[in-house]
Tab-separated table of C-alpha atoms and ligand atoms in Angstrom:
chain	number	residue	atom	x	y	z
B	1	MET	CA	-18.478	2.117	-7.708
B	2	MET	CA	-15.197	3.927	-7.274
B	3	GLN	CA	-13.907	1.136	-5.064
B	4	THR	CA	-14.742	-1.517	-7.622
B	5	SER	CA	-12.914	0.178	-10.441
B	6	GLN	CA	-9.776	0.686	-8.360
B	7	ARG	CA	-10.075	-2.928	-7.251
B	8	ASP	CA	-10.273	-4.005	-10.905
B	9	LEU	CA	-7.240	-1.928	-11.786
B	10	TRP	CA	-5.379	-3.516	-8.913
B	11	ALA	CA	-6.281	-7.008	-10.078
B	12	ARG	CA	-5.189	-6.192	-13.643
B	13	ALA	CA	-1.898	-4.664	-12.544
B	14	TRP	CA	-1.047	-7.592	-10.325
B	15	ALA	CA	-2.379	-10.410	-12.462
B	16	PRO	CA	-1.765	-9.504	-16.104
B	17	ASN	CA	-1.262	-13.056	-17.394
B	18	GLY	CA	0.031	-16.619	-16.977
B	19	GLN	CA	2.260	-18.120	-14.329
B	20	ARG	CA	3.216	-14.909	-12.574
B	21	SER	CA	-0.380	-13.843	-12.089
B	22	ALA	CA	-1.374	-17.199	-10.646
B	23	ARG	CA	1.382	-17.027	-8.037
B	24	ARG	CA	0.679	-13.394	-7.124
B	25	CYS	CA	-3.053	-14.034	-6.941
B	26	ARG	CA	-2.679	-16.828	-4.430
B	27	SER	CA	-0.637	-14.824	-1.983
B	28	THR	CA	-2.554	-11.564	-2.375
B	29	THR	CA	-5.976	-13.155	-2.034
B	30	LYS	CA	-5.018	-14.315	1.404
B	31	ALA	CA	-3.643	-10.897	2.305
B	32	THR	CA	-6.889	-9.277	1.171
B	33	THR	CA	-8.961	-11.513	3.407
B	34	VAL	CA	-6.793	-10.801	6.429
B	35	VAL	CA	-6.845	-7.034	5.837
B	36	SER	CA	-10.600	-7.102	5.436
B	37	ALA	CA	-11.293	-8.925	8.687
B	38	ALA	CA	-8.902	-6.767	10.698
B	39	ALA	CA	-10.283	-3.552	9.241
B	40	SER	CA	-13.868	-4.355	10.066
B	41	ALA	CA	-13.082	-5.047	13.694
B	42	ARG	CA	-10.768	-2.072	14.107
B	43	ASP	CA	-12.277	0.763	12.094
B	44	MET	CA	-15.963	0.337	11.564
B	45	SER	CA	-17.406	-1.309	14.680
B	46	SER	CA	-18.621	1.958	16.222
B	47	ALA	CA	-18.673	4.093	13.108
B	48	LEU	CA	-22.290	5.063	13.637
B	49	SER	CA	-22.221	6.125	17.266
B	50	LEU	CA	-23.087	9.848	17.311
B	51	ALA	CA	-20.683	10.357	20.228
B	52	ASN	CA	-17.781	8.875	18.228
B	53	ILE	CA	-18.760	10.817	15.147
B	54	ARG	CA	-18.830	14.078	17.127
B	55	SER	CA	-15.382	13.462	18.635
B	56	SER	CA	-13.998	12.754	15.166
B	57	LEU	CA	-15.606	15.988	13.903
B	58	ILE	CA	-13.908	17.925	16.695
B	59	ARG	CA	-10.475	16.484	15.793
B	60	GLN	CA	-11.091	17.252	12.147
B	61	GLU	CA	-11.838	20.862	13.107
B	62	ASP	CA	-8.349	21.156	14.602
B	63	THR	CA	-6.799	19.820	11.396
B	64	ILE	CA	-8.728	22.372	9.344
B	65	ILE	CA	-7.797	25.269	11.629
B	66	PHE	CA	-4.088	24.412	11.551
B	67	SER	CA	-4.068	23.963	7.784
B	68	PHE	CA	-5.897	27.275	7.313
B	69	ILE	CA	-3.389	29.017	9.594
B	70	GLU	CA	-0.534	27.566	7.512
B	71	ARG	CA	-2.069	28.670	4.204
B	72	ALA	CA	-2.781	32.156	5.583
B	73	GLN	CA	0.940	32.944	5.861
B	74	PHE	CA	1.114	33.294	2.068
B	75	ALA	CA	-0.644	35.789	-0.187
B	76	ARG	CA	-3.678	34.966	-2.330
B	77	ASN	CA	-1.382	34.112	-5.288
B	78	LEU	CA	-3.996	34.016	-8.022
B	79	PRO	CA	-1.739	32.390	-10.678
B	80	VAL	CA	-1.952	29.175	-8.615
B	81	TYR	CA	-5.652	28.914	-9.511
B	82	THR	CA	-5.502	30.175	-13.083
B	83	PRO	CA	-5.179	27.508	-15.784
B	84	ASP	CA	-2.238	28.249	-18.114
B	85	ALA	CA	-0.750	30.906	-15.811
B	86	ILE	CA	1.904	28.361	-14.820
B	87	PRO	CA	2.880	25.812	-17.509
B	88	VAL	CA	2.323	22.577	-15.553
B	89	PRO	CA	2.708	19.272	-17.441
B	90	GLY	CA	-0.919	18.198	-16.982
B	91	PHE	CA	-4.091	18.526	-19.056
B	92	ASP	CA	-7.714	17.488	-18.635
B	93	ARG	CA	-9.547	15.213	-21.091
B	94	CYS	CA	-10.470	18.214	-23.282
B	95	GLY	CA	-6.856	19.338	-23.538
B	96	ARG	CA	-7.189	22.259	-21.110
B	97	ARG	CA	-4.041	22.772	-19.088
B	98	TYR	CA	-4.584	22.336	-15.352
B	99	SER	CA	-4.047	25.191	-12.939
B	100	LEU	CA	-1.134	24.620	-10.566
B	101	LEU	CA	-3.599	23.743	-7.780
B	102	GLU	CA	-5.429	21.193	-9.954
B	103	TYR	CA	-2.105	19.696	-11.006
B	104	VAL	CA	-0.753	19.329	-7.450
B	105	LEU	CA	-4.110	18.011	-6.205
B	106	ARG	CA	-4.363	15.430	-8.976
B	107	GLU	CA	-0.745	14.277	-8.570
B	108	THR	CA	-1.233	13.974	-4.786
B	109	GLU	CA	-4.284	11.789	-5.428
B	110	GLN	CA	-2.249	9.616	-7.794
B	111	LEU	CA	0.105	8.797	-4.918
B	112	HIS	CA	-2.470	8.543	-2.130
B	113	GLY	CA	-4.939	6.666	-4.341
B	114	GLY	CA	-2.404	3.896	-4.951
B	115	VAL	CA	-2.172	3.216	-1.227
B	116	ARG	CA	-5.954	2.904	-0.792
B	117	ARG	CA	-6.831	6.371	0.552
B	118	TYR	CA	-9.938	6.627	-1.641
B	119	THR	CA	-11.232	3.140	-0.980
B	120	SER	CA	-11.988	4.258	2.581
B	121	PRO	CA	-15.654	5.336	2.975
B	122	ASP	CA	-14.622	8.574	4.709
B	123	GLU	CA	-12.285	9.774	1.921
B	124	HIS	CA	-13.305	11.325	-1.395
B	125	ALA	CA	-11.102	12.168	-4.352
B	126	PHE	CA	-11.273	15.471	-6.228
B	127	PHE	CA	-10.408	13.549	-9.417
B	128	PRO	CA	-12.394	10.337	-8.817
B	129	ASP	CA	-12.329	9.321	-12.479
B	130	ASP	CA	-8.544	9.403	-12.675
B	131	LEU	CA	-7.597	7.192	-9.732
B	132	PRO	CA	-4.593	4.895	-10.254
B	133	PRO	CA	-4.460	1.121	-9.706
B	134	LEU	CA	-3.974	0.084	-6.085
B	135	VAL	CA	-0.474	-0.963	-5.098
B	136	LEU	CA	-1.789	-2.526	-1.869
B	137	PRO	CA	-4.429	-5.255	-1.817
B	138	PRO	CA	-7.925	-3.791	-1.570
B	139	ILE	CA	-9.716	-3.669	1.773
B	140	THR	CA	-13.311	-4.796	1.970
B	141	TYR	CA	-15.100	-2.430	4.321
B	142	PRO	CA	-18.334	-3.569	5.946
B	143	TYR	CA	-21.359	-1.598	4.750
B	144	VAL	CA	-22.270	0.924	7.420
B	145	LEU	CA	-23.761	3.517	5.073
B	146	HIS	CA	-26.619	3.070	2.620
B	147	HIS	CA	-25.152	2.004	-0.736
B	148	CYS	CA	-26.331	5.327	-2.281
B	149	ALA	CA	-23.736	7.121	-0.137
B	150	GLU	CA	-20.952	5.878	-2.420
B	151	SER	CA	-22.192	8.007	-5.290
B	152	ILE	CA	-22.143	11.229	-3.232
B	153	ASN	CA	-19.040	13.299	-3.854
B	154	ILE	CA	-19.414	17.090	-3.626
B	155	ASN	CA	-15.719	17.924	-3.970
B	156	GLU	CA	-16.298	20.001	-7.104
B	157	ARG	CA	-18.489	22.305	-5.031
B	158	ILE	CA	-16.040	22.272	-2.104
B	159	LEU	CA	-13.219	23.324	-4.446
B	160	GLN	CA	-15.349	26.173	-5.798
B	161	ILE	CA	-16.359	27.388	-2.311
B	162	TYR	CA	-12.733	27.164	-1.178
B	163	MET	CA	-11.463	29.281	-4.064
B	164	ASP	CA	-14.346	31.793	-4.233
B	165	ASP	CA	-15.321	32.240	-0.578
B	166	ILE	CA	-12.722	30.814	1.791
B	167	LEU	CA	-9.372	31.853	0.275
B	168	PRO	CA	-10.288	35.537	-0.141
B	169	GLY	CA	-11.180	35.702	3.577
B	170	LEU	CA	-8.126	33.731	4.638
B	171	THR	CA	-5.275	35.279	2.654
B	172	ALA	CA	-4.044	38.785	1.986
B	173	PRO	CA	-4.618	39.966	-1.575
B	174	GLY	CA	-1.553	40.026	-3.832
B	175	ASP	CA	1.285	37.859	-4.972
B	176	ASP	CA	4.375	36.736	-3.045
B	177	PHE	CA	5.450	34.100	-5.631
B	178	ASN	CA	5.225	31.253	-3.095
B	179	TYR	CA	3.194	29.274	-5.584
B	180	GLY	CA	4.363	25.756	-4.690
B	181	SER	CA	3.898	26.311	-0.960
B	182	SER	CA	0.452	27.811	-1.505
B	183	ALA	CA	-0.679	24.928	-3.717
B	184	THR	CA	0.582	22.185	-1.417
B	185	LEU	CA	-1.063	23.867	1.586
B	186	ASP	CA	-4.276	24.292	-0.412
B	187	VAL	CA	-4.265	20.526	-0.937
B	188	THR	CA	-4.006	19.953	2.821
B	189	CYS	CA	-6.876	22.410	3.452
B	190	LEU	CA	-9.060	20.855	0.754
B	191	GLN	CA	-8.493	17.293	1.931
B	192	ALA	CA	-9.359	18.244	5.515
B	193	LEU	CA	-12.477	20.161	4.438
B	194	SER	CA	-13.607	17.365	2.144
B	195	LYS	CA	-13.307	14.767	4.878
B	196	ARG	CA	-15.153	16.959	7.404
B	197	ILE	CA	-17.996	17.805	5.043
B	198	HIS	CA	-18.460	14.279	3.690
B	199	TYR	CA	-18.539	13.028	7.279
B	200	GLY	CA	-22.087	14.327	7.132
B	201	LYS	CA	-22.931	10.958	5.559
B	202	PHE	CA	-22.131	9.234	8.851
B	203	VAL	CA	-24.022	11.900	10.809
B	204	ALA	CA	-27.081	11.412	8.588
B	205	GLU	CA	-26.957	7.625	8.844
B	206	ALA	CA	-26.619	7.759	12.646
B	207	LYS	CA	-29.566	10.167	12.886
B	208	PHE	CA	-31.628	7.991	10.549
B	209	LEU	CA	-30.989	4.941	12.720
B	210	ALA	CA	-32.094	6.891	15.804
B	211	LYS	CA	-35.474	7.845	14.217
B	212	PRO	CA	-36.081	5.433	11.337
B	213	GLU	CA	-39.889	5.871	11.207
B	214	GLU	CA	-39.773	9.671	11.015
B	215	TYR	CA	-37.091	9.690	8.312
B	216	SER	CA	-38.726	6.873	6.334
B	217	ALA	CA	-42.024	8.775	6.197
B	218	LEU	CA	-40.254	11.886	4.872
B	219	ILE	CA	-38.289	9.797	2.351
B	220	ARG	CA	-41.475	8.097	1.118
B	221	SER	CA	-43.173	11.445	0.590
B	222	GLY	CA	-40.094	12.881	-1.146
B	223	ASP	CA	-39.837	15.714	1.399
B	224	ALA	CA	-36.173	16.760	0.998
B	225	ALA	CA	-36.675	19.999	2.958
B	226	GLY	CA	-38.265	18.061	5.811
B	227	ILE	CA	-35.323	15.646	5.887
B	228	MET	CA	-32.871	18.540	6.030
B	229	GLU	CA	-34.870	20.158	8.835
B	230	LEU	CA	-34.852	16.946	10.854
B	231	LEU	CA	-31.096	16.514	10.303
B	232	THR	CA	-30.270	20.093	11.201
B	233	ASP	CA	-29.445	21.097	14.750
B	234	ARG	CA	-28.966	24.875	14.752
B	235	GLU	CA	-27.834	24.974	18.354
B	236	VAL	CA	-25.053	22.445	17.626
B	237	GLU	CA	-24.085	24.425	14.520
B	238	ARG	CA	-23.892	27.641	16.559
B	239	ARG	CA	-21.716	25.863	19.119
B	240	VAL	CA	-19.405	24.523	16.368
B	241	VAL	CA	-18.796	28.009	14.968
B	242	GLU	CA	-18.221	29.473	18.436
B	243	ARG	CA	-15.846	26.631	19.387
B	244	VAL	CA	-13.876	27.124	16.184
B	245	ARG	CA	-13.647	30.869	16.848
B	246	ARG	CA	-12.235	30.222	20.322
B	247	LYS	CA	-9.850	27.507	19.138
B	248	ALA	CA	-8.546	29.680	16.318
B	249	ALA	CA	-7.941	32.550	18.752
B	250	THR	CA	-6.085	30.160	21.084
B	251	PHE	CA	-4.003	28.425	18.411
B	252	GLY	CA	-3.032	31.851	17.105
B	253	GLN	CA	-1.178	32.843	20.249
B	254	ASP	CA	2.536	32.557	20.840
B	255	ILE	CA	3.049	30.395	23.908
B	256	THR	CA	6.529	30.977	25.273
B	257	GLU	CA	8.761	28.733	27.368
B	258	ASN	CA	8.024	30.730	30.543
B	259	GLY	CA	4.283	30.509	30.090
B	260	ALA	CA	3.631	34.048	28.820
B	261	VAL	CA	1.045	34.222	26.095
B	262	SER	CA	0.829	36.908	23.452
B	263	ALA	CA	-1.138	37.416	20.260
B	264	GLY	CA	0.540	35.721	17.285
B	265	THR	CA	2.267	37.855	14.703
B	266	GLY	CA	3.291	35.306	12.120
B	267	ALA	CA	6.943	36.269	12.272
B	268	ASN	CA	7.314	34.512	15.631
B	269	GLY	CA	5.420	31.400	14.722
B	270	GLY	CA	1.907	32.503	15.653
B	271	THR	CA	-0.841	33.049	13.126
B	272	PRO	CA	-0.117	35.612	10.441
B	273	GLU	CA	-0.923	39.257	11.009
B	274	GLY	CA	-4.644	39.928	10.648
B	275	MET	CA	-5.521	36.260	11.080
B	276	ASN	CA	-7.686	35.981	14.131
B	277	GLY	CA	-10.455	33.841	15.558
B	278	ASP	CA	-13.202	35.828	13.863
B	279	ARG	CA	-11.663	35.681	10.396
B	280	LEU	CA	-10.940	31.997	10.742
B	281	SER	CA	-14.342	31.069	12.085
B	282	THR	CA	-16.028	33.084	9.337
B	283	ALA	CA	-13.966	31.182	6.758
B	284	ILE	CA	-14.465	27.878	8.511
B	285	GLY	CA	-18.161	28.511	9.285
B	286	LYS	CA	-18.763	28.212	5.539
B	287	TRP	CA	-18.332	24.454	5.793
B	288	GLU	CA	-21.674	24.259	7.583
B	289	ALA	CA	-23.311	25.640	4.440
B	290	PRO	CA	-23.085	22.661	2.023
X	1	LIG	O1	-23.488	16.906	16.094
X	1	LIG	C1	-24.527	16.797	15.449
X	1	LIG	O2	-25.615	16.562	15.966
X	1	LIG	C2	-24.499	16.964	14.028
X	1	LIG	O3	-25.502	16.751	13.439
X	1	LIG	C3	-23.273	17.412	13.326
X	1	LIG	C4	-23.504	18.676	12.537
X	1	LIG	C5	-22.134	19.131	12.006
X	1	LIG	O4	-21.745	18.661	10.931
X	1	LIG	O5	-21.479	19.915	12.678
X	1	LIG	C6	-24.421	18.403	11.403
X	1	LIG	C7	-25.660	18.903	11.306
X	1	LIG	C8	-26.275	19.686	12.367
X	1	LIG	O6	-27.012	20.743	11.869
X	1	LIG	C9	-25.289	20.152	13.350
X	1	LIG	C10	-24.050	19.702	13.417
């Protein structure tokens, strides 16, 4: 649904009327076809192998840990999340002024949306109704997920969990006036979390394909709890949290040129004071919840 509307906006922007549109349409139609064929071969051929999905999840973990470590160097900075505390030039449809975080997030999506970020099935916008026209020709991705997957976007909930549960555990209370840095790093954290959590769609599809009869029976009887139980692997979840704890502890060390390793202090480039594997994995472990 989201892809279609951006596609329509792209077509309108590039083909508004007459002669010019006819010429542009001819050349871009060809480009679209080429992009589509290349993308299907390159990106999606093994999208539903559980082994590939798991290795992508592990890489995404690293991205989240590094972005959390970066954000943790600044204080909580509550004005960043408080609408009207900072007079940003952006308002929602009801005329409410955005918080600085909402403003930076929305503006980032305006730029990234134009270059197709949110037409990819593994990316989800926080402002899906405000996406701009594409400036690149749209890509047609092969369907690897059930078509219902397109309508699933839980970013509103991710944003809430990030602000209410993750940030307080990650940052020191108080205000250091680094509002722009905090907001831009929040965007990096949120994008990484959103991608990791929504990747659950690929996990679910891969697990469905491995046991179609069992899942179909549960779907037919409307047993949502049974489906969740079948999808859940508590041992893997425990291993994820433990791995994150160990990675965070490792990434937080200062590794010197002569090989000596010491706990990071923040001032020397390690993780900020008080930021350790346990705090990080507690904050990060919350992504298993949704
Ligand atoms: O690796 C798996 O088997 C997964 O299902 C992935 C994953 C995860 O997102 O980390 C998802 C659900 C399970 O409860 C455990 C782990």
